[in-house]
Amino acid sequence: MALCTNYKTRKLKDQLVSLWIRFMVLLVVALPLIIAFSLFYKSWLILGHSSLSELLFSSVWRPLAGKFGFFPFIISSVWVTFIGLMLTAPICLLSAIFLTYYGSRHLLRFMQPVIDILAGIPSVIYGVWGILVIVPAVGKYLAPMFGYESSGFSIMAGGIVLSVMLIPFVLNILIEIFRTVHHDLFDASLSLGATKWQTIKHVVLRKSFAGIVSAFGLGLSRAFGETIAVLMVVGNVVGVPENLFQPGYPLPALIANNYGEMLSIPMFDSALMFAALLLMVVVVVFNIISRRTIIYLESKH
Amino acid sequence: MWWRKLEEKIVYLLMVISVASLVILLLAVLISIFVKGTPYLSWEMVSQTPKGGYYFGREGGVLNAIVGSLYLSFGAVFLSLIFSLPLSLAMNIHLRARPKIVNRIRFVLDILWGIPSIVYGAFGFTIMIYLGIKASLLAGIITVGLFIMPIMVRGMDEVMKNVPVSLIESAISLGSTRMEVAFKVMVRQTIPGIVTAILLAFGRGIGDVASVLFTTGYTDNVPTSITQQTATLPLAVFFQLGSPIPEVQNRAYASALILTVIILIISIAVRFLSNKYYSNRH
């Protein structure tokens, strides 16, 4: 009899936990939809107020007059992301190739913590570093070198800080991708007399081209949403920047800077939620395309 | 022929430079934070709250931010764990026979991971208004908890999927329920991995600004209840750095240093644990 009740309680516990688990699974699968829906719901007001093309392509930003053109913010985001990726790309590619094909195991053992710590440093710390080092460097040396005058707080500074933050993220994915390239392909090429670099150039890079592009796609979506570090060095001046040494105002910075004031004006509140929605859509679309490509490549091997 | 060799050499050199630049960049960031922060790090700094307002007061320290950060991160990790542990267990026990569903969940988690924290912040803010809670420790915990959940689940999942299926099957064939397999076999087998995932999530949570900017508010006091506003270290860096008063800025640098040290400690703990985990397995 004791055995029987024991069995019953065990069974009951198991069922309760199963129920909890099922609920969790549903919640997680629904969470992106819930987030997207609630942001969409909040931006309904602004979408009814101005047309989508006006929101995206107008550069008139006067919240008090009810004019919301996101173009200056979008273009700033695009520039900062572009610079970040351009600077990070060669470093990541070369390092990933070196660590996978040239370096010893010892080197990888030494570098892994370095990469992990770079990845773990919070963005606000990168922001402080940017203010201390990158902003003065851009203002004093880099901008005059190109013949511009700049306070240093600029799109360029944002891009440079961003590129450092992207390195560990993209590098880890690239290393994973290079590992999936078959070793016999590599060996076959070497045995035909190609040098190591020729093999990498003609075999590895060609084989993993889609993977490399996806790694940068993931990097792009990470870069597009990065808020605080960029906000701290980018200057935050509304307007379409004429050159890269002028201040910019990316979308995440817009949301972060205005959260206090927006509550009093419903339309402003709605506009900021629309910015968040826009950000999310861009990030998620790039994420989905890149991840699908990577999954497809991995399933082929 | 000589050209090929030269090309090889040039590329090799470039690769060595870029790997070295990783180390140099890390050192550059750490050194500038340490050099700037160390002079202001004193007992007063870590044991007192700011006097006369965090933005204008010249006296006092950042105790409010340190304690607030710890409350917030522990709360968020705990909340997230309630969701994450069952989910990762389910993915690797209950749903093990259905890899399609599991892969789909992993995909959704990766998407969630990619959503920027500022979007979580905006989302948390809308929930907050919807539920009628004010900016508080609680709202921050909910937002950060959601934000670190995918990191935690994927971390646990990564170690749990390596547990051989035969182990689970033999436990079930001996008459265990799935729940017993989950907590008495799976969790026990993967405890270092679980702790690693928790630490990583903790590190993410303690360092993030954008998700708490909307939700926790800011205060000079150490919060005494979950419904009060709270300061956090990254917010302390962010807000106090913007002040025109040098003493306040110094508090920001000291906060940045404290935050960096916390992150470094977490990194070392993670490394130690994962080394231990792998040396046990092989």
PDB file of N, CA and C in Angstrom, chain B residues 189-258:
ATOM      1  N   GLN B 189      24.529  15.210 -13.471  1.00  0.00           N
ATOM      2  CA  GLN B 189      25.579  14.991 -14.462  1.00  0.00           C
ATOM      3  C   GLN B 189      26.166  16.293 -14.986  1.00  0.00           C
ATOM      4  N   THR B 190      25.327  17.304 -15.064  1.00  0.00           N
ATOM      5  CA  THR B 190      25.769  18.502 -15.786  1.00  0.00           C
ATOM      6  C   THR B 190      25.927  19.719 -14.889  1.00  0.00           C
ATOM      7  N   ILE B 191      26.051  19.504 -13.561  1.00  0.00           N
ATOM      8  CA  ILE B 191      26.019  20.645 -12.655  1.00  0.00           C
ATOM      9  C   ILE B 191      27.086  21.700 -12.958  1.00  0.00           C
ATOM     10  N   PRO B 192      28.339  21.321 -13.315  1.00  0.00           N
ATOM     11  CA  PRO B 192      29.292  22.408 -13.625  1.00  0.00           C
ATOM     12  C   PRO B 192      28.844  23.236 -14.828  1.00  0.00           C
ATOM     13  N   GLY B 193      28.262  22.561 -15.821  1.00  0.00           N
ATOM     14  CA  GLY B 193      27.769  23.275 -16.992  1.00  0.00           C
ATOM     15  C   GLY B 193      26.621  24.199 -16.641  1.00  0.00           C
ATOM     16  N   ILE B 194      25.746  23.730 -15.760  1.00  0.00           N
ATOM     17  CA  ILE B 194      24.615  24.566 -15.343  1.00  0.00           C
ATOM     18  C   ILE B 194      25.117  25.806 -14.619  1.00  0.00           C
ATOM     19  N   VAL B 195      26.076  25.592 -13.721  1.00  0.00           N
ATOM     20  CA  VAL B 195      26.615  26.740 -12.980  1.00  0.00           C
ATOM     21  C   VAL B 195      27.289  27.712 -13.946  1.00  0.00           C
ATOM     22  N   THR B 196      28.010  27.175 -14.941  1.00  0.00           N
ATOM     23  CA  THR B 196      28.648  28.040 -15.937  1.00  0.00           C
ATOM     24  C   THR B 196      27.609  28.894 -16.653  1.00  0.00           C
ATOM     25  N   ALA B 197      26.517  28.237 -17.072  1.00  0.00           N
ATOM     26  CA  ALA B 197      25.468  28.975 -17.780  1.00  0.00           C
ATOM     27  C   ALA B 197      24.896  30.075 -16.891  1.00  0.00           C
ATOM     28  N   ILE B 198      24.699  29.756 -15.599  1.00  0.00           N
ATOM     29  CA  ILE B 198      24.158  30.747 -14.675  1.00  0.00           C
ATOM     30  C   ILE B 198      25.123  31.927 -14.527  1.00  0.00           C
ATOM     31  N   LEU B 199      26.425  31.602 -14.411  1.00  0.00           N
ATOM     32  CA  LEU B 199      27.409  32.667 -14.263  1.00  0.00           C
ATOM     33  C   LEU B 199      27.448  33.567 -15.489  1.00  0.00           C
ATOM     34  N   LEU B 200      27.403  32.955 -16.677  1.00  0.00           N
ATOM     35  CA  LEU B 200      27.431  33.749 -17.901  1.00  0.00           C
ATOM     36  C   LEU B 200      26.221  34.678 -17.951  1.00  0.00           C
ATOM     37  N   ALA B 201      25.067  34.131 -17.602  1.00  0.00           N
ATOM     38  CA  ALA B 201      23.847  34.934 -17.612  1.00  0.00           C
ATOM     39  C   ALA B 201      23.948  36.054 -16.579  1.00  0.00           C
ATOM     40  N   PHE B 202      24.539  35.731 -15.430  1.00  0.00           N
ATOM     41  CA  PHE B 202      24.729  36.739 -14.381  1.00  0.00           C
ATOM     42  C   PHE B 202      25.599  37.883 -14.898  1.00  0.00           C
ATOM     43  N   GLY B 203      26.687  37.505 -15.588  1.00  0.00           N
ATOM     44  CA  GLY B 203      27.590  38.518 -16.137  1.00  0.00           C
ATOM     45  C   GLY B 203      26.886  39.414 -17.140  1.00  0.00           C
ATOM     46  N   ARG B 204      26.078  38.783 -17.991  1.00  0.00           N
ATOM     47  CA  ARG B 204      25.317  39.561 -18.975  1.00  0.00           C
ATOM     48  C   ARG B 204      24.365  40.526 -18.269  1.00  0.00           C
ATOM     49  N   GLY B 205      23.683  39.992 -17.265  1.00  0.00           N
ATOM     50  CA  GLY B 205      22.661  40.778 -16.580  1.00  0.00           C
ATOM     51  C   GLY B 205      23.236  41.937 -15.804  1.00  0.00           C
ATOM     52  N   ILE B 206      24.391  41.713 -15.158  1.00  0.00           N
ATOM     53  CA  ILE B 206      24.927  42.760 -14.292  1.00  0.00           C
ATOM     54  C   ILE B 206      25.520  43.898 -15.118  1.00  0.00           C
ATOM     55  N   GLY B 207      25.901  43.597 -16.378  1.00  0.00           N
ATOM     56  CA  GLY B 207      26.584  44.623 -17.152  1.00  0.00           C
ATOM     57  C   GLY B 207      25.687  45.412 -18.079  1.00  0.00           C
ATOM     58  N   ASP B 208      24.422  45.043 -18.185  1.00  0.00           N
ATOM     59  CA  ASP B 208      23.613  45.660 -19.220  1.00  0.00           C
ATOM     60  C   ASP B 208      22.938  46.946 -18.753  1.00  0.00           C
ATOM     61  N   VAL B 209      22.979  47.946 -19.606  1.00  0.00           N
ATOM     62  CA  VAL B 209      22.339  49.218 -19.284  1.00  0.00           C
ATOM     63  C   VAL B 209      20.984  49.340 -19.959  1.00  0.00           C
ATOM     64  N   ALA B 210      20.967  49.032 -21.264  1.00  0.00           N
ATOM     65  CA  ALA B 210      19.809  49.390 -22.075  1.00  0.00           C
ATOM     66  C   ALA B 210      18.509  48.761 -21.574  1.00  0.00           C
ATOM     67  N   SER B 211      18.605  47.565 -20.968  1.00  0.00           N
ATOM     68  CA  SER B 211      17.372  46.927 -20.525  1.00  0.00           C
ATOM     69  C   SER B 211      16.858  47.517 -19.217  1.00  0.00           C
ATOM     70  N   VAL B 212      17.748  48.096 -18.405  1.00  0.00           N
ATOM     71  CA  VAL B 212      17.296  48.626 -17.113  1.00  0.00           C
ATOM     72  C   VAL B 212      17.078  50.134 -17.137  1.00  0.00           C
ATOM     73  N   LEU B 213      17.511  50.755 -18.220  1.00  0.00           N
ATOM     74  CA  LEU B 213      17.389  52.209 -18.331  1.00  0.00           C
ATOM     75  C   LEU B 213      15.944  52.673 -18.159  1.00  0.00           C
ATOM     76  N   PHE B 214      15.021  51.907 -18.721  1.00  0.00           N
ATOM     77  CA  PHE B 214      13.606  52.269 -18.638  1.00  0.00           C
ATOM     78  C   PHE B 214      12.958  51.779 -17.359  1.00  0.00           C
ATOM     79  N   THR B 215      13.500  50.711 -16.807  1.00  0.00           N
ATOM     80  CA  THR B 215      12.692  49.929 -15.879  1.00  0.00           C
ATOM     81  C   THR B 215      13.048  50.055 -14.409  1.00  0.00           C
ATOM     82  N   THR B 216      14.312  50.347 -14.085  1.00  0.00           N
ATOM     83  CA  THR B 216      14.628  50.327 -12.649  1.00  0.00           C
ATOM     84  C   THR B 216      14.598  51.708 -12.008  1.00  0.00           C
ATOM     85  N   GLY B 217      14.600  52.757 -12.823  1.00  0.00           N
ATOM     86  CA  GLY B 217      14.713  54.082 -12.233  1.00  0.00           C
ATOM     87  C   GLY B 217      16.121  54.283 -11.724  1.00  0.00           C
ATOM     88  N   TYR B 218      16.309  55.233 -10.809  1.00  0.00           N
ATOM     89  CA  TYR B 218      17.625  55.428 -10.195  1.00  0.00           C
ATOM     90  C   TYR B 218      17.429  56.119  -8.863  1.00  0.00           C
ATOM     91  N   THR B 219      18.231  55.751  -7.885  1.00  0.00           N
ATOM     92  CA  THR B 219      18.086  56.348  -6.582  1.00  0.00           C
ATOM     93  C   THR B 219      19.432  56.393  -5.877  1.00  0.00           C
ATOM     94  N   ASP B 220      19.536  57.265  -4.896  1.00  0.00           N
ATOM     95  CA  ASP B 220      20.775  57.342  -4.123  1.00  0.00           C
ATOM     96  C   ASP B 220      20.816  56.335  -2.973  1.00  0.00           C
ATOM     97  N   ASN B 221      19.675  55.716  -2.723  1.00  0.00           N
ATOM     98  CA  ASN B 221      19.610  54.840  -1.552  1.00  0.00           C
ATOM     99  C   ASN B 221      19.692  53.373  -1.948  1.00  0.00           C
ATOM    100  N   VAL B 222      20.085  52.587  -0.949  1.00  0.00           N
ATOM    101  CA  VAL B 222      20.050  51.144  -1.163  1.00  0.00           C
ATOM    102  C   VAL B 222      18.594  50.700  -1.047  1.00  0.00           C
ATOM    103  N   PRO B 223      18.063  49.998  -2.047  1.00  0.00           N
ATOM    104  CA  PRO B 223      16.650  49.628  -1.978  1.00  0.00           C
ATOM    105  C   PRO B 223      16.383  48.661  -0.826  1.00  0.00           C
ATOM    106  N   THR B 224      15.256  48.878  -0.158  1.00  0.00           N
ATOM    107  CA  THR B 224      14.918  47.977   0.937  1.00  0.00           C
ATOM    108  C   THR B 224      13.743  47.094   0.580  1.00  0.00           C
ATOM    109  N   SER B 225      13.087  47.387  -0.545  1.00  0.00           N
ATOM    110  CA  SER B 225      12.026  46.484  -0.954  1.00  0.00           C
ATOM    111  C   SER B 225      12.002  46.403  -2.467  1.00  0.00           C
ATOM    112  N   ILE B 226      11.330  45.386  -2.948  1.00  0.00           N
ATOM    113  CA  ILE B 226      11.387  45.074  -4.359  1.00  0.00           C
ATOM    114  C   ILE B 226      10.605  46.082  -5.200  1.00  0.00           C
ATOM    115  N   THR B 227       9.761  46.878  -4.546  1.00  0.00           N
ATOM    116  CA  THR B 227       8.974  47.846  -5.300  1.00  0.00           C
ATOM    117  C   THR B 227       9.648  49.214  -5.383  1.00  0.00           C
ATOM    118  N   GLN B 228      10.833  49.336  -4.749  1.00  0.00           N
ATOM    119  CA  GLN B 228      11.525  50.627  -4.803  1.00  0.00           C
ATOM    120  C   GLN B 228      12.406  50.715  -6.041  1.00  0.00           C
ATOM    121  N   GLN B 229      12.751  51.949  -6.389  1.00  0.00           N
ATOM    122  CA  GLN B 229      13.693  52.127  -7.482  1.00  0.00           C
ATOM    123  C   GLN B 229      15.077  51.682  -7.022  1.00  0.00           C
ATOM    124  N   THR B 230      15.941  51.407  -7.977  1.00  0.00           N
ATOM    125  CA  THR B 230      17.274  50.995  -7.585  1.00  0.00           C
ATOM    126  C   THR B 230      18.313  51.532  -8.557  1.00  0.00           C
ATOM    127  N   ALA B 231      19.532  51.705  -8.039  1.00  0.00           N
ATOM    128  CA  ALA B 231      20.656  52.056  -8.906  1.00  0.00           C
ATOM    129  C   ALA B 231      21.362  50.766  -9.304  1.00  0.00           C
ATOM    130  N   THR B 232      22.052  50.767 -10.416  1.00  0.00           N
ATOM    131  CA  THR B 232      22.919  49.634 -10.740  1.00  0.00           C
ATOM    132  C   THR B 232      24.264  50.190 -11.183  1.00  0.00           C
ATOM    133  N   LEU B 233      25.278  49.336 -11.168  1.00  0.00           N
ATOM    134  CA  LEU B 233      26.630  49.801 -11.509  1.00  0.00           C
ATOM    135  C   LEU B 233      26.722  50.386 -12.912  1.00  0.00           C
ATOM    136  N   PRO B 234      26.240  49.656 -13.945  1.00  0.00           N
ATOM    137  CA  PRO B 234      26.359  50.258 -15.282  1.00  0.00           C
ATOM    138  C   PRO B 234      25.591  51.564 -15.405  1.00  0.00           C
ATOM    139  N   LEU B 235      24.447  51.665 -14.738  1.00  0.00           N
ATOM    140  CA  LEU B 235      23.716  52.941 -14.756  1.00  0.00           C
ATOM    141  C   LEU B 235      24.510  54.022 -14.036  1.00  0.00           C
ATOM    142  N   ALA B 236      25.199  53.625 -12.948  1.00  0.00           N
ATOM    143  CA  ALA B 236      26.007  54.584 -12.209  1.00  0.00           C
ATOM    144  C   ALA B 236      27.117  55.122 -13.093  1.00  0.00           C
ATOM    145  N   VAL B 237      27.726  54.232 -13.884  1.00  0.00           N
ATOM    146  CA  VAL B 237      28.763  54.694 -14.817  1.00  0.00           C
ATOM    147  C   VAL B 237      28.145  55.662 -15.812  1.00  0.00           C
ATOM    148  N   PHE B 238      27.050  55.238 -16.383  1.00  0.00           N
ATOM    149  CA  PHE B 238      26.434  55.981 -17.482  1.00  0.00           C
ATOM    150  C   PHE B 238      25.957  57.360 -17.040  1.00  0.00           C
ATOM    151  N   PHE B 239      25.247  57.411 -15.916  1.00  0.00           N
ATOM    152  CA  PHE B 239      24.696  58.696 -15.469  1.00  0.00           C
ATOM    153  C   PHE B 239      25.782  59.621 -14.931  1.00  0.00           C
ATOM    154  N   GLN B 240      26.666  59.073 -14.094  1.00  0.00           N
ATOM    155  CA  GLN B 240      27.615  59.942 -13.400  1.00  0.00           C
ATOM    156  C   GLN B 240      28.699  60.446 -14.325  1.00  0.00           C
ATOM    157  N   LEU B 241      28.962  59.719 -15.403  1.00  0.00           N
ATOM    158  CA  LEU B 241      29.953  60.184 -16.360  1.00  0.00           C
ATOM    159  C   LEU B 241      29.464  61.439 -17.065  1.00  0.00           C
ATOM    160  N   GLY B 242      28.143  61.594 -17.144  1.00  0.00           N
ATOM    161  CA  GLY B 242      27.590  62.751 -17.826  1.00  0.00           C
ATOM    162  C   GLY B 242      27.574  63.998 -16.976  1.00  0.00           C
ATOM    163  N   SER B 243      27.940  63.881 -15.710  1.00  0.00           N
ATOM    164  CA  SER B 243      27.903  65.039 -14.817  1.00  0.00           C
ATOM    165  C   SER B 243      29.068  65.976 -15.088  1.00  0.00           C
ATOM    166  N   PRO B 244      28.840  67.281 -14.926  1.00  0.00           N
ATOM    167  CA  PRO B 244      29.942  68.229 -15.147  1.00  0.00           C
ATOM    168  C   PRO B 244      30.925  68.283 -13.988  1.00  0.00           C
ATOM    169  N   ILE B 245      30.567  67.683 -12.849  1.00  0.00           N
ATOM    170  CA  ILE B 245      31.414  67.818 -11.659  1.00  0.00           C
ATOM    171  C   ILE B 245      32.460  66.700 -11.633  1.00  0.00           C
ATOM    172  N   PRO B 246      33.753  67.038 -11.526  1.00  0.00           N
ATOM    173  CA  PRO B 246      34.794  66.009 -11.620  1.00  0.00           C
ATOM    174  C   PRO B 246      34.674  64.913 -10.568  1.00  0.00           C
ATOM    175  N   GLU B 247      34.295  65.290  -9.334  1.00  0.00           N
ATOM    176  CA  GLU B 247      34.205  64.263  -8.290  1.00  0.00           C
ATOM    177  C   GLU B 247      33.160  63.210  -8.642  1.00  0.00           C
ATOM    178  N   VAL B 248      32.076  63.673  -9.282  1.00  0.00           N
ATOM    179  CA  VAL B 248      31.020  62.733  -9.664  1.00  0.00           C
ATOM    180  C   VAL B 248      31.520  61.832 -10.787  1.00  0.00           C
ATOM    181  N   GLN B 249      32.249  62.434 -11.724  1.00  0.00           N
ATOM    182  CA  GLN B 249      32.826  61.630 -12.798  1.00  0.00           C
ATOM    183  C   GLN B 249      33.769  60.566 -12.244  1.00  0.00           C
ATOM    184  N   ASN B 250      34.518  60.961 -11.209  1.00  0.00           N
ATOM    185  CA  ASN B 250      35.424  59.982 -10.602  1.00  0.00           C
ATOM    186  C   ASN B 250      34.666  58.790 -10.050  1.00  0.00           C
ATOM    187  N   ARG B 251      33.479  59.074  -9.498  1.00  0.00           N
ATOM    188  CA  ARG B 251      32.651  57.954  -9.025  1.00  0.00           C
ATOM    189  C   ARG B 251      32.287  57.031 -10.181  1.00  0.00           C
ATOM    190  N   ALA B 252      32.057  57.618 -11.348  1.00  0.00           N
ATOM    191  CA  ALA B 252      31.735  56.804 -12.515  1.00  0.00           C
ATOM    192  C   ALA B 252      32.911  55.902 -12.873  1.00  0.00           C
ATOM    193  N   TYR B 253      34.128  56.465 -12.852  1.00  0.00           N
ATOM    194  CA  TYR B 253      35.290  55.649 -13.186  1.00  0.00           C
ATOM    195  C   TYR B 253      35.486  54.535 -12.173  1.00  0.00           C
ATOM    196  N   ALA B 254      35.264  54.881 -10.887  1.00  0.00           N
ATOM    197  CA  ALA B 254      35.390  53.846  -9.867  1.00  0.00           C
ATOM    198  C   ALA B 254      34.341  52.749 -10.099  1.00  0.00           C
ATOM    199  N   SER B 255      33.105  53.149 -10.445  1.00  0.00           N
ATOM    200  CA  SER B 255      32.064  52.150 -10.707  1.00  0.00           C
ATOM    201  C   SER B 255      32.456  51.271 -11.888  1.00  0.00           C
ATOM    202  N   ALA B 256      33.030  51.895 -12.924  1.00  0.00           N
ATOM    203  CA  ALA B 256      33.442  51.117 -14.095  1.00  0.00           C
ATOM    204  C   ALA B 256      34.478  50.078 -13.697  1.00  0.00           C
ATOM    205  N   LEU B 257      35.409  50.499 -12.834  1.00  0.00           N
ATOM    206  CA  LEU B 257      36.445  49.563 -12.391  1.00  0.00           C
ATOM    207  C   LEU B 257      35.819  48.404 -11.608  1.00  0.00           C
ATOM    208  N   ILE B 258      34.902  48.734 -10.680  1.00  0.00           N
ATOM    209  CA  ILE B 258      34.266  47.677  -9.876  1.00  0.00           C
ATOM    210  C   ILE B 258      33.533  46.697 -10.792  1.00  0.00           C
TER     211      ILE B 258
END
